[in-house]
mmCIF file of C-alpha atoms in Angstrom:
data_model
loop_
_atom_site.group_PDB
_atom_site.id
_atom_site.type_symbol
_atom_site.label_atom_id
_atom_site.label_comp_id
_atom_site.label_asym_id
_atom_site.label_seq_id
_atom_site.Cartn_x
_atom_site.Cartn_y
_atom_site.Cartn_z
ATOM 1 C CA UNK A 66 82.939 17.167 37.745
ATOM 2 C CA UNK A 67 81.961 14.715 34.994
ATOM 3 C CA UNK A 68 78.817 12.473 36.250
ATOM 4 C CA UNK A 69 78.210 8.717 35.113
ATOM 5 C CA UNK A 70 75.549 6.045 35.321
ATOM 6 C CA UNK A 71 76.705 2.406 35.020
ATOM 7 C CA UNK A 72 74.072 -0.108 33.510
ATOM 8 C CA UNK A 73 75.382 -3.344 33.973
ATOM 9 C CA UNK A 74 74.042 -6.613 35.217
ATOM 10 C CA UNK A 75 77.153 -7.877 37.125
ATOM 11 C CA UNK A 76 77.462 -5.866 40.415
ATOM 12 C CA UNK A 77 81.501 -6.904 40.664
ATOM 13 C CA UNK A 78 81.731 -4.893 37.040
ATOM 14 C CA UNK A 79 79.428 -1.683 38.137
ATOM 15 C CA UNK A 80 81.510 -1.542 41.512
ATOM 16 C CA UNK A 81 85.288 -1.800 39.435
ATOM 17 C CA UNK A 82 83.644 0.911 37.344
ATOM 18 C CA UNK A 83 83.058 3.180 40.308
ATOM 19 C CA UNK A 84 86.123 2.619 41.753
ATOM 20 C CA UNK A 85 88.044 3.238 38.521
ATOM 21 C CA UNK A 86 86.439 6.452 37.978
ATOM 22 C CA UNK A 87 86.960 7.851 41.923
ATOM 23 C CA UNK A 88 90.458 7.072 41.408
ATOM 24 C CA UNK A 89 90.436 8.933 38.183
ATOM 25 C CA UNK A 90 92.402 12.517 37.578
ATOM 26 C CA UNK A 91 89.846 14.243 37.431
ATOM 27 C CA UNK A 92 87.629 12.002 38.882
ATOM 28 C CA UNK A 93 84.361 10.937 37.680
ATOM 29 C CA UNK A 94 81.280 10.670 39.623
ATOM 30 C CA UNK A 95 79.179 7.939 39.257
ATOM 31 C CA UNK A 96 75.761 8.582 40.590
ATOM 32 C CA UNK A 97 74.017 5.200 40.034
ATOM 33 C CA UNK A 98 74.394 1.811 39.005
ATOM 34 C CA UNK A 99 71.898 -0.865 38.036
ATOM 35 C CA UNK A 100 71.198 -4.010 36.004
ATOM 36 C CA UNK A 101 68.324 -2.628 33.591
ATOM 37 C CA UNK A 102 68.363 0.739 31.352
ATOM 38 C CA UNK A 103 65.762 2.208 33.906
ATOM 39 C CA UNK A 104 68.699 3.245 36.203
ATOM 40 C CA UNK A 105 69.576 5.824 33.259
ATOM 41 C CA UNK A 106 66.110 7.190 33.066
ATOM 42 C CA UNK A 107 65.156 7.954 36.792
ATOM 43 C CA UNK A 108 66.449 9.448 39.784
ATOM 44 C CA UNK A 109 69.990 10.486 39.602
ATOM 45 C CA UNK A 110 71.030 8.503 36.455
ATOM 46 C CA UNK A 111 68.383 10.500 34.658
ATOM 47 C CA UNK A 112 70.741 13.333 34.706
ATOM 48 C CA UNK A 113 74.236 11.743 34.531
ATOM 49 C CA UNK A 114 76.587 13.348 31.699
ATOM 50 C CA UNK A 115 77.433 10.012 30.614
ATOM 51 C CA UNK A 116 75.786 6.120 30.375
ATOM 52 C CA UNK A 117 78.189 3.422 30.661
ATOM 53 C CA UNK A 118 76.087 0.618 28.856
ATOM 54 C CA UNK A 119 76.700 -3.166 28.817
ATOM 55 C CA UNK A 120 75.163 -4.741 25.758
ATOM 56 C CA UNK A 121 74.442 -8.202 26.899
ATOM 57 C CA UNK A 122 71.663 -7.504 29.835
ATOM 58 C CA UNK A 123 70.729 -10.605 30.942
ATOM 59 C CA UNK A 124 70.566 -12.302 27.633
ATOM 60 C CA UNK A 125 72.159 -13.344 24.436
ATOM 61 C CA UNK A 126 70.538 -10.472 22.392
ATOM 62 C CA UNK A 127 72.187 -7.382 22.095
ATOM 63 C CA UNK A 128 70.151 -4.642 23.807
ATOM 64 C CA UNK A 129 70.035 -2.166 20.917
ATOM 65 C CA UNK A 130 66.808 -1.399 21.556
ATOM 66 C CA UNK A 131 67.168 -0.007 24.427
ATOM 67 C CA UNK A 132 70.727 1.375 23.215
ATOM 68 C CA UNK A 133 68.956 3.462 20.604
ATOM 69 C CA UNK A 134 66.456 4.845 22.996
ATOM 70 C CA UNK A 135 69.061 6.402 24.676
ATOM 71 C CA UNK A 136 70.977 8.089 21.534
ATOM 72 C CA UNK A 137 67.504 9.007 20.619
ATOM 73 C CA UNK A 138 67.120 10.585 23.801
ATOM 74 C CA UNK A 139 69.884 12.383 23.109
ATOM 75 C CA UNK A 140 72.517 10.577 25.671
ATOM 76 C CA UNK A 141 76.205 10.356 25.537
ATOM 77 C CA UNK A 142 76.875 6.410 25.910
ATOM 78 C CA UNK A 143 79.768 4.681 26.273
ATOM 79 C CA UNK A 144 79.434 0.718 25.175
ATOM 80 C CA UNK A 145 81.368 -1.325 27.661
ATOM 81 C CA UNK A 146 80.591 -5.063 26.687
ATOM 82 C CA UNK A 147 82.396 -8.612 26.473
ATOM 83 C CA UNK A 148 81.766 -8.715 22.808
ATOM 84 C CA UNK A 149 84.304 -6.822 20.774
ATOM 85 C CA UNK A 150 83.359 -8.027 16.854
ATOM 86 C CA UNK A 151 83.389 -5.961 14.328
ATOM 87 C CA UNK A 152 79.622 -6.346 13.624
ATOM 88 C CA UNK A 153 78.913 -5.663 16.993
ATOM 89 C CA UNK A 154 81.079 -2.772 17.231
ATOM 90 C CA UNK A 155 79.919 -0.884 13.914
ATOM 91 C CA UNK A 156 76.222 -1.624 14.356
ATOM 92 C CA UNK A 157 76.424 -0.011 17.824
ATOM 93 C CA UNK A 158 78.507 3.149 16.179
ATOM 94 C CA UNK A 159 75.811 3.532 13.447
ATOM 95 C CA UNK A 160 73.053 3.912 16.096
ATOM 96 C CA UNK A 161 75.384 6.614 17.262
ATOM 97 C CA UNK A 162 77.298 5.575 20.903
ATOM 98 C CA UNK A 163 79.778 8.029 21.513
ATOM 99 C CA UNK A 164 82.701 5.024 22.008
ATOM 100 C CA UNK A 165 82.670 1.247 22.359
ATOM 101 C CA UNK A 166 85.098 -0.529 24.373
ATOM 102 C CA UNK A 167 85.875 -4.223 25.044
ATOM 103 C CA UNK A 168 86.002 -5.293 28.784
ATOM 104 C CA UNK A 169 89.323 -6.336 28.016
ATOM 105 C CA UNK A 170 90.610 -2.873 27.716
ATOM 106 C CA UNK A 171 89.794 -2.150 31.012
ATOM 107 C CA UNK A 172 90.365 1.329 32.932
ATOM 108 C CA UNK A 173 93.321 2.512 30.713
ATOM 109 C CA UNK A 174 90.624 3.149 28.008
ATOM 110 C CA UNK A 175 87.217 3.382 29.620
ATOM 111 C CA UNK A 176 87.967 6.129 31.903
ATOM 112 C CA UNK A 177 89.378 8.422 29.181
ATOM 113 C CA UNK A 178 86.361 7.928 27.209
ATOM 114 C CA UNK A 179 84.122 8.559 29.815
ATOM 115 C CA UNK A 180 85.610 11.739 30.337
ATOM 116 C CA UNK A 181 85.811 12.447 26.906
ATOM 117 C CA UNK A 182 82.041 11.817 26.329
ATOM 118 C CA UNK A 183 81.220 14.272 29.181
ATOM 119 C CA UNK A 184 83.287 16.923 27.530
ATOM 120 C CA UNK A 185 82.410 16.376 23.977
ATOM 121 C CA UNK A 186 85.850 15.330 23.093
ATOM 122 C CA UNK A 187 86.696 12.609 20.617
ATOM 123 C CA UNK A 188 88.224 9.438 21.694
ATOM 124 C CA UNK A 189 88.783 6.186 19.972
ATOM 125 C CA UNK A 190 89.698 3.168 22.325
ATOM 126 C CA UNK A 191 91.757 0.280 20.393
ATOM 127 C CA UNK A 192 88.407 -1.955 19.805
ATOM 128 C CA UNK A 193 86.807 0.853 18.141
ATOM 129 C CA UNK A 194 89.761 1.784 15.706
ATOM 130 C CA UNK A 195 90.166 -1.607 14.755
ATOM 131 C CA UNK A 196 86.334 -1.891 13.682
ATOM 132 C CA UNK A 197 86.814 1.179 11.736
ATOM 133 C CA UNK A 198 90.445 0.189 10.249
ATOM 134 C CA UNK A 199 88.708 -3.089 8.751
ATOM 135 C CA UNK A 200 85.538 -1.950 7.821
ATOM 136 C CA UNK A 201 85.384 -2.907 4.198
ATOM 137 C CA UNK A 202 81.517 -2.508 3.701
ATOM 138 C CA UNK A 203 82.195 0.315 1.153
ATOM 139 C CA UNK A 204 85.079 2.217 -0.510
ATOM 140 C CA UNK A 205 83.987 5.311 1.252
ATOM 141 C CA UNK A 206 83.057 6.182 4.584
ATOM 142 C CA UNK A 207 79.618 4.787 5.539
ATOM 143 C CA UNK A 208 77.915 7.506 7.213
ATOM 144 C CA UNK A 209 74.678 7.001 8.905
ATOM 145 C CA UNK A 210 71.736 8.361 7.809
ATOM 146 C CA UNK A 211 71.587 10.564 10.626
ATOM 147 C CA UNK A 212 75.123 11.616 10.534
ATOM 148 C CA UNK A 213 74.285 12.422 6.797
ATOM 149 C CA UNK A 214 71.442 14.989 8.424
ATOM 150 C CA UNK A 215 73.328 16.474 10.982
ATOM 151 C CA UNK A 216 76.285 17.220 8.632
ATOM 152 C CA UNK A 217 73.889 18.808 5.607
ATOM 153 C CA UNK A 218 72.217 20.671 7.940
ATOM 154 C CA UNK A 219 75.648 22.305 9.631
ATOM 155 C CA UNK A 220 76.269 23.165 6.377
ATOM 156 C CA UNK A 221 73.694 25.225 5.666
ATOM 157 C CA UNK A 222 73.299 26.639 9.132
ATOM 158 C CA UNK A 223 75.462 29.441 10.912
ATOM 159 C CA UNK A 224 76.217 27.685 14.410
ATOM 160 C CA UNK A 225 75.263 24.116 15.773
ATOM 161 C CA UNK A 226 73.016 25.452 18.596
ATOM 162 C CA UNK A 227 70.686 26.221 14.936
ATOM 163 C CA UNK A 228 71.415 22.602 13.950
ATOM 164 C CA UNK A 229 70.249 21.088 17.226
ATOM 165 C CA UNK A 230 67.157 22.970 17.193
ATOM 166 C CA UNK A 231 66.627 22.511 13.483
ATOM 167 C CA UNK A 232 66.896 18.677 14.407
ATOM 168 C CA UNK A 233 65.675 18.690 17.857
ATOM 169 C CA UNK A 234 68.391 17.253 19.510
ATOM 170 C CA UNK A 235 70.984 18.632 21.686
ATOM 171 C CA UNK A 236 74.381 20.531 21.010
ATOM 172 C CA UNK A 237 76.175 17.623 22.285
ATOM 173 C CA UNK A 238 74.625 15.248 19.883
ATOM 174 C CA UNK A 239 75.569 17.196 17.046
ATOM 175 C CA UNK A 240 79.007 17.468 18.047
ATOM 176 C CA UNK A 241 79.152 13.753 18.595
ATOM 177 C CA UNK A 242 78.052 13.129 14.902
ATOM 178 C CA UNK A 243 80.426 15.626 13.646
ATOM 179 C CA UNK A 244 83.245 14.198 15.486
ATOM 180 C CA UNK A 245 82.273 10.646 14.169
ATOM 181 C CA UNK A 246 81.823 11.325 10.582
ATOM 182 C CA UNK A 247 85.378 13.032 10.786
ATOM 183 C CA UNK A 248 86.826 9.878 12.464
ATOM 184 C CA UNK A 249 85.215 7.537 9.560
ATOM 185 C CA UNK A 250 86.846 10.181 7.046
ATOM 186 C CA UNK A 251 90.193 9.515 8.684
ATOM 187 C CA UNK A 252 90.250 5.995 9.550
ATOM 188 C CA UNK A 253 88.958 5.844 5.274
ATOM 189 C CA UNK A 254 92.352 7.745 4.600
ATOM 190 C CA UNK A 255 90.610 11.105 3.889
ATOM 191 C CA UNK A 256 91.168 13.179 6.729
ATOM 192 C CA UNK A 257 88.598 16.266 7.243
ATOM 193 C CA UNK A 258 89.668 17.739 10.467
ATOM 194 C CA UNK A 259 88.174 21.291 9.139
ATOM 195 C CA UNK A 260 83.959 22.588 7.995
ATOM 196 C CA UNK A 261 85.631 23.294 4.725
ATOM 197 C CA UNK A 262 87.112 19.877 4.643
ATOM 198 C CA UNK A 263 84.271 17.966 5.425
ATOM 199 C CA UNK A 264 81.843 19.878 3.001
ATOM 200 C CA UNK A 265 84.680 18.940 0.246
ATOM 201 C CA UNK A 266 84.515 15.090 1.192
ATOM 202 C CA UNK A 267 80.619 15.790 0.995
ATOM 203 C CA UNK A 268 80.266 16.688 -2.156
ATOM 204 C CA UNK A 269 83.145 14.516 -3.514
ATOM 205 C CA UNK A 270 80.582 11.400 -1.995
ATOM 206 C CA UNK A 271 77.425 13.276 -3.547
ATOM 207 C CA UNK A 272 75.990 14.295 -0.102
ATOM 208 C CA UNK A 273 75.343 17.529 -0.994
ATOM 209 C CA UNK A 274 75.454 19.743 -4.244
ATOM 210 C CA UNK A 275 77.119 23.173 -4.453
ATOM 211 C CA UNK A 276 73.738 24.539 -4.912
ATOM 212 C CA UNK A 277 72.278 23.237 -1.553
ATOM 213 C CA UNK A 278 74.931 25.285 0.309
#
């Protein structure tokens, strides 16, 4: 069973997510919840498959630093926030979160997002899809430096396990970065469902040269 820890400073919301997860099919086991990121690092929360993260923890400043810390440690993070503006969503995706949801999206999308994160399966909630679809920051998909690192390493390696060892991250994180790159290309109208297609896109965009493969 997939497990989750909830980081949210509103106890009523944490309790509600717990009820939604318990009633899901299959259910998600919420192992702990708390108002600070510490709950995701210690006790049962430290081993949870998924971290459900509220971006506004007791202040007006988004908790990007705490978010980055969790992502860099290889945790699967689903942001569940009152904020749904494009800049915030794209900033969190650039940091490397698995999915971003507005709190207006409720259990219909939150629970499937948690289940997908726990199984390394792609899931794009509406707020996240809208942010991708209206991203005009570049004519081509704007991959983060870490996404480029993972892609280029994957092209040169025989397996995702080798990529994980090379970059010092988990296989789950490798899958997350690759899935996210695929989503960005798909929303740019240049789908790349296979490894060969991703290689072609990367060559077209100058991310890698043929003689480097």
